[in-house]
């Protein structure tokens, strides 16, 4: 699959590279695994002088030996003797950058924390001493969100405040997903697009796997996911395990409950038979794996909350793959595939809501996008998109089957929305289905 999109992100990296010719630049690039961070860096640095240093789970001495060879090979930085401490290697880099301009990419940067936490204090010392006269373009890329945030956003950490730029690489937009699927299969159906969005969420690696395997239809995509050699069968566990250090079993159980439809706090506590507040907060704040949903315009302290897995692939994985590990071990994948068909319409119905909500966000016309529901749950609205500046908005009902879309029923639900909050908005009512993707 060819390289798609990322024009803005490429521009950010190239601007940092250009600025570092006069003053050192320290760019932090974050994003979940498989989203395309390395491919983005390679694309942005085409034709530039740079070295790629992957932080593997080795001892500090072994890692330095690997880095030393890369620096010699790609930047012609020669070091006499064998360096065994990262601080010594980084000092060489900073000293060399006093003479000339080049880029260093440290990929999976957060792994340094597990190798030797003191490395960050040593980097801070050397950066503070040399960066004002340096021409180094330093890019720290990382995929474990909890650790990357701790390293760069915790005020007590040595590297807090040091980066000159920082951004998160997000999955492909819906428009890009449509472009990719159209390039590979011009006659694709909306059902195919919905399935691609449901499985991949726009994550570059997942999209690439399906397109390279010529899986352009819903049936072929699902068949590919449940093949005996499928990459997707273990990807969810691998992805989540890298975040959890303790209580992994509890977190896995919580994510299964939420993916299965138990999204309210009372239901979750009841199923787990204890207060899960701390665990839910960790999943939301530290690991960024779930989102806490409130009705649009509800007060921050509102108890009308629900939880949802933020990542489309993980939502799919925890619903249809994680609970059935025994079937996978016994290679009864045909049963798993059949189970997806049974629950597909209901599960993808919520996916369709998320699809239209994301489209509303990507349109750039709305400042607030989400759902709305009342206290008793009798009135639920699938899409509320508001512009708080010009007081306009859109309120929508979303159904897979276009025959089930009822604007009259939507109008009745809108009457239950508090006039004190929504009365000042001029809104348009819309009915959306899979035909409108």
XYZ file of C-alpha atoms in Angstrom:
437
model
C 0.000 0.000 0.000
C 1.340 3.420 -0.914
C 1.843 6.240 1.573
C -1.366 8.177 2.295
C -2.256 11.496 3.915
C -0.150 12.968 6.770
C 0.598 16.236 4.963
C 0.251 18.329 8.145
C 2.355 15.958 10.238
C 5.087 15.836 7.582
C 5.116 19.626 7.531
C 5.549 19.766 11.336
C 8.518 17.392 11.257
C 10.117 19.177 8.320
C 9.716 22.569 9.971
C 11.424 21.260 13.115
C 14.230 19.867 10.976
C 14.704 23.209 9.198
C 14.651 25.196 12.451
C 17.287 22.930 13.976
C 19.801 24.156 11.408
C 19.973 27.318 13.547
C 18.998 26.050 17.014
C 18.507 22.574 18.451
C 15.048 21.045 18.124
C 13.554 18.368 20.381
C 10.373 16.902 18.889
C 8.231 14.350 20.726
C 6.013 12.159 18.542
C 3.446 9.977 20.302
C 0.834 7.550 19.020
C -0.486 4.035 19.530
C 1.380 1.093 18.054
C 0.942 0.455 14.317
C -0.417 3.949 13.619
C 2.480 4.755 11.273
C 4.952 6.854 13.300
C 8.092 5.314 11.794
C 6.760 5.509 8.231
C 5.892 9.160 8.830
C 9.410 9.944 10.054
C 11.016 8.148 7.116
C 8.803 10.073 4.675
C 9.439 13.440 6.328
C 13.228 12.976 6.424
C 13.715 11.821 2.838
C 16.990 13.224 1.526
C 18.118 14.440 4.967
C 21.091 13.351 7.052
C 19.780 11.259 9.913
C 20.212 8.123 11.994
C 17.454 5.832 13.245
C 18.071 4.402 16.729
C 15.520 1.815 17.865
C 15.416 1.415 21.651
C 15.194 -2.354 22.061
C 14.847 -4.165 25.380
C 18.583 -4.793 25.805
C 21.033 -3.881 28.505
C 22.362 -0.353 28.377
C 25.775 -1.589 27.200
C 24.336 -3.688 24.348
C 22.037 -0.831 23.310
C 24.942 1.624 23.212
C 26.944 -0.782 21.075
C 24.095 -0.938 18.538
C 23.666 2.830 18.561
C 27.376 3.398 18.097
C 27.382 1.300 14.931
C 24.358 3.165 13.560
C 25.953 6.549 14.208
C 29.144 5.489 12.473
C 27.290 3.985 9.520
C 24.735 6.747 8.860
C 26.304 9.923 10.236
C 29.997 9.105 10.105
C 30.317 9.804 13.834
C 33.320 7.796 14.996
C 33.961 7.055 18.651
C 37.189 5.623 19.951
C 36.651 2.609 22.177
C 33.370 0.982 23.202
C 30.801 3.121 25.010
C 28.640 1.312 27.564
C 26.609 4.193 29.020
C 23.964 6.152 27.163
C 25.104 9.440 28.731
C 28.504 9.077 27.074
C 26.932 8.340 23.701
C 24.532 11.268 24.006
C 27.430 13.557 24.956
C 29.203 12.563 21.742
C 26.051 13.362 19.751
C 25.591 16.753 21.421
C 29.260 17.667 20.923
C 29.177 16.650 17.264
C 26.013 18.708 16.760
C 27.985 21.814 17.747
C 29.862 21.458 14.445
C 27.148 20.312 12.022
C 23.443 19.740 11.574
C 21.839 16.267 11.585
C 18.831 14.358 12.930
C 18.685 11.591 15.521
C 15.508 9.511 15.845
C 15.049 7.561 19.081
C 12.173 5.167 18.401
C 10.252 3.523 21.272
C 11.869 6.159 23.457
C 9.887 5.163 26.545
C 11.766 1.828 26.698
C 14.764 3.738 28.084
C 12.738 4.073 31.291
C 12.854 0.313 31.785
C 16.536 0.050 30.854
C 17.773 2.791 33.194
C 15.506 5.575 34.541
C 18.593 7.698 35.282
C 19.105 8.173 31.537
C 16.504 10.956 31.461
C 18.306 12.999 34.132
C 21.536 12.533 32.213
C 19.857 13.632 28.981
C 18.434 16.685 30.713
C 21.855 17.722 31.988
C 23.521 17.351 28.593
C 20.622 18.958 26.695
C 20.597 21.974 29.011
C 24.352 22.420 28.640
C 24.621 22.056 24.873
C 21.307 22.792 23.158
C 21.706 26.584 22.837
C 24.686 26.125 20.497
C 23.637 22.792 18.991
C 22.260 22.067 15.513
C 20.696 18.736 16.503
C 17.213 17.719 15.418
C 16.209 15.159 18.051
C 13.008 13.162 17.549
C 11.737 10.987 20.411
C 8.998 8.643 19.199
C 7.001 6.429 21.544
C 3.916 4.223 21.595
C 3.269 3.476 25.280
C 1.090 6.459 26.082
C 1.236 6.153 29.862
C 5.047 6.203 29.962
C 5.460 8.897 27.305
C 3.074 11.168 29.171
C 4.888 10.505 32.419
C 8.295 11.281 30.889
C 7.296 14.534 29.181
C 4.178 15.818 30.978
C 4.889 15.045 34.650
C 6.358 18.177 36.235
C 8.569 16.031 38.464
C 10.295 14.312 35.531
C 13.706 15.563 34.238
C 12.620 16.053 30.611
C 9.495 18.039 31.469
C 9.519 21.293 29.502
C 12.467 20.317 27.285
C 10.710 19.417 23.998
C 10.350 22.259 21.515
C 7.407 20.530 19.803
C 5.122 17.650 20.675
C 2.195 16.022 18.890
C 0.245 12.768 18.683
C -0.158 10.887 15.424
C -3.786 9.849 15.057
C -5.270 7.108 12.860
C -6.343 7.920 9.318
C -9.352 10.183 8.900
C -12.555 8.818 7.427
C -11.859 10.684 4.200
C -8.493 8.942 3.916
C -10.077 5.542 4.628
C -12.559 6.216 1.832
C -9.720 7.199 -0.507
C -7.730 4.055 0.299
C -10.679 1.718 -0.184
C -11.696 3.488 -3.400
C -8.160 3.188 -4.811
C -8.157 -0.560 -4.176
C -11.827 -1.280 -4.883
C -13.674 1.514 -6.734
C -17.006 -0.297 -6.427
C -16.842 -0.842 -2.672
C -20.090 -0.795 -0.690
C -20.842 1.214 2.444
C -20.964 -2.090 4.344
C -17.350 -2.695 3.278
C -16.335 0.784 4.455
C -18.089 0.321 7.790
C -16.334 -3.014 8.350
C -12.940 -1.512 7.487
C -13.571 1.301 9.977
C -14.823 -1.145 12.634
C -11.790 -3.452 12.410
C -9.015 -0.920 11.862
C -10.256 2.397 13.197
C -7.947 3.906 10.589
C -4.748 2.435 12.079
C -2.286 2.381 9.185
C -0.778 -1.085 9.760
C -4.167 -2.782 9.998
C -5.446 -1.056 6.867
C -2.264 -1.997 5.018
C -2.583 -5.671 6.012
C -6.129 -5.892 4.675
C -5.437 -3.967 1.465
C -2.254 -5.908 0.678
C -4.196 -9.154 1.204
C -6.858 -7.861 -1.229
C -9.539 -7.992 1.420
C -11.811 -5.249 0.133
C -15.217 -6.595 1.167
C -16.800 -7.142 4.562
C -16.742 -10.938 4.110
C -13.089 -11.073 3.069
C -12.005 -8.737 5.870
C -13.685 -10.849 8.537
C -12.397 -14.071 6.964
C -8.867 -12.649 7.099
C -9.190 -11.641 10.758
C -10.186 -15.187 11.743
C -7.597 -17.101 9.717
C -5.355 -19.492 11.720
C -2.301 -17.330 10.955
C -4.087 -14.030 11.558
C -2.067 -11.139 12.919
C -5.221 -9.756 14.519
C -5.908 -12.676 16.872
C -3.056 -11.776 19.239
C -2.658 -8.074 18.435
C -5.146 -6.892 21.054
C -3.392 -8.727 23.859
C 0.035 -7.569 22.700
C -1.144 -3.985 22.413
C -2.726 -3.795 25.856
C -0.110 -5.834 27.729
C 2.563 -3.276 26.892
C 0.622 -0.708 28.928
C -0.251 -2.798 31.984
C 2.346 -3.584 34.618
C -0.018 -4.629 37.418
C -3.605 -5.883 37.699
C -3.651 -6.881 34.039
C -6.354 -9.491 34.613
C -8.690 -6.944 36.202
C -8.203 -4.482 33.364
C -8.837 -7.167 30.752
C -12.083 -8.116 32.516
C -13.206 -4.490 32.622
C -12.505 -3.969 28.930
C -14.444 -7.122 28.056
C -17.445 -5.900 30.060
C -17.425 -2.500 28.368
C -17.010 -4.004 24.894
C -19.893 -6.356 25.662
C -22.256 -3.471 26.380
C -21.963 -2.918 30.136
C -21.058 0.743 29.937
C -22.655 2.218 33.087
C -20.698 2.387 36.331
C -23.364 0.614 38.401
C -23.482 -2.316 35.962
C -19.691 -2.591 35.908
C -19.382 -2.524 39.707
C -22.175 -5.089 39.965
C -20.538 -7.501 37.532
C -17.117 -7.172 39.207
C -18.746 -7.193 42.675
C -16.619 -4.313 43.943
C -15.951 -0.626 43.401
C -14.004 -0.277 40.145
C -13.600 3.501 40.251
C -9.799 3.503 40.523
C -9.374 0.981 37.719
C -11.757 2.875 35.430
C -9.925 6.117 36.155
C -6.601 4.492 35.276
C -7.980 3.119 32.018
C -9.241 6.594 31.134
C -6.536 8.943 32.420
C -3.322 6.906 32.454
C -3.783 4.364 29.671
C -6.161 6.270 27.347
C -7.987 3.024 26.565
C -11.511 4.136 27.479
C -13.486 7.355 27.305
C -16.017 8.544 29.833
C -19.083 9.751 27.969
C -21.507 12.363 29.278
C -24.601 13.737 27.575
C -23.647 16.764 25.459
C -23.632 19.956 27.598
C -23.944 17.953 30.826
C -22.059 19.405 33.801
C -18.600 17.893 34.505
C -19.855 16.545 37.831
C -22.857 14.878 36.226
C -23.449 11.291 37.287
C -25.023 10.498 33.902
C -21.896 8.840 32.539
C -21.050 5.819 30.427
C -17.750 4.237 29.422
C -16.591 3.221 25.986
C -13.402 1.730 24.534
C -11.814 4.560 22.553
C -9.924 2.458 20.007
C -12.076 0.833 17.312
C -9.853 -2.210 16.876
C -9.654 -2.874 20.627
C -13.411 -2.463 20.933
C -13.811 -5.126 18.241
C -11.083 -7.359 19.712
C -12.467 -7.316 23.260
C -15.955 -8.072 21.992
C -15.324 -10.872 19.489
C -11.839 -12.290 20.146
C -10.638 -11.835 23.731
C -13.465 -13.776 25.480
C -12.930 -16.826 23.262
C -9.265 -17.707 23.718
C -10.070 -21.380 24.283
C -11.649 -21.557 20.802
C -8.539 -19.975 19.304
C -6.272 -22.456 21.085
C -8.361 -25.333 19.738
C -8.332 -23.737 16.253
C -12.134 -23.552 16.171
C -12.002 -20.285 14.306
C -15.029 -21.035 12.160
C -17.169 -20.838 15.317
C -15.657 -17.448 16.126
C -16.395 -16.266 12.624
C -20.011 -17.409 12.920
C -20.355 -15.622 16.268
C -19.331 -12.344 14.648
C -22.126 -12.695 12.109
C -24.663 -13.216 14.910
C -23.706 -10.041 16.737
C -22.550 -7.988 13.776
C -25.604 -5.821 13.113
C -26.010 -4.739 16.729
C -22.296 -4.133 17.273
C -21.770 -2.306 13.987
C -24.833 -0.167 14.724
C -22.913 1.594 17.485
C -19.880 1.695 15.173
C -22.022 3.533 12.641
C -22.907 6.121 15.295
C -19.208 6.618 16.040
C -18.507 6.902 12.319
C -20.943 9.802 11.883
C -19.747 11.445 15.095
C -16.172 11.302 13.836
C -17.271 12.734 10.477
C -18.891 15.625 12.333
C -15.665 16.253 14.251
C -13.527 16.048 11.116
C -15.803 18.517 9.321
C -14.398 21.293 11.513
C -17.840 22.867 11.892
C -18.602 21.805 15.464
C -16.971 22.412 18.841
C -18.946 19.742 20.729
C -19.916 16.317 19.347
C -21.458 13.388 21.176
C -24.646 11.694 22.359
C -27.430 12.866 24.633
C -29.663 10.913 26.988
C -31.954 11.757 29.895
C -31.763 10.543 33.482
C -34.027 7.535 33.064
C -32.637 6.522 29.659
C -35.998 6.745 27.928
C -34.761 9.348 25.480
C -31.428 8.737 23.780
C -30.128 10.740 20.827
C -27.373 9.269 18.656
C -25.724 12.462 17.410
C -25.564 15.970 18.830
C -23.083 18.317 17.141
C -22.978 21.953 18.268
C -21.001 25.059 17.370
C -20.700 27.059 20.586
C -19.545 30.172 18.728
C -22.390 30.750 16.291
C -24.950 28.725 18.274
C -25.846 26.370 15.449
C -25.909 22.605 15.433
C -27.127 19.277 14.142
C -29.139 16.632 15.968
C -29.420 13.234 14.368
C -30.857 9.759 14.656
C -28.681 6.977 13.242
C -29.873 3.532 12.164
C -28.202 0.845 10.092
C -31.452 0.241 8.245
C -32.669 3.421 6.486
C -36.281 2.189 6.823
C -35.997 2.527 10.610
C -34.987 6.202 10.514
C -37.828 8.304 11.955
C -37.520 12.072 12.155
C -40.886 12.231 13.933
C -39.533 10.043 16.725
C -36.398 12.198 16.842
C -38.507 15.365 17.187
C -40.262 13.843 20.207
C -36.908 13.065 21.845
C -35.625 16.572 21.166
C -38.578 17.932 23.152
C -37.098 16.231 26.228
C -33.796 18.088 25.891
C -33.524 20.902 28.478
C -34.368 24.276 26.944
C -31.949 25.977 29.344
C -29.053 24.237 27.580
C -30.231 23.682 24.007
C -32.850 26.401 23.529
C -30.218 28.943 22.462
C -29.060 26.765 19.533
C -30.538 26.762 16.037
C -30.353 23.076 15.125
C -31.106 20.951 12.090
C -32.612 17.488 12.521
C -31.152 14.735 10.333
C -31.780 11.043 9.840
C -28.715 8.997 8.927
C -28.213 5.376 7.929
C -25.607 3.190 6.318
C -26.751 4.663 2.977
C -25.390 8.070 4.027
C -21.796 7.042 4.776
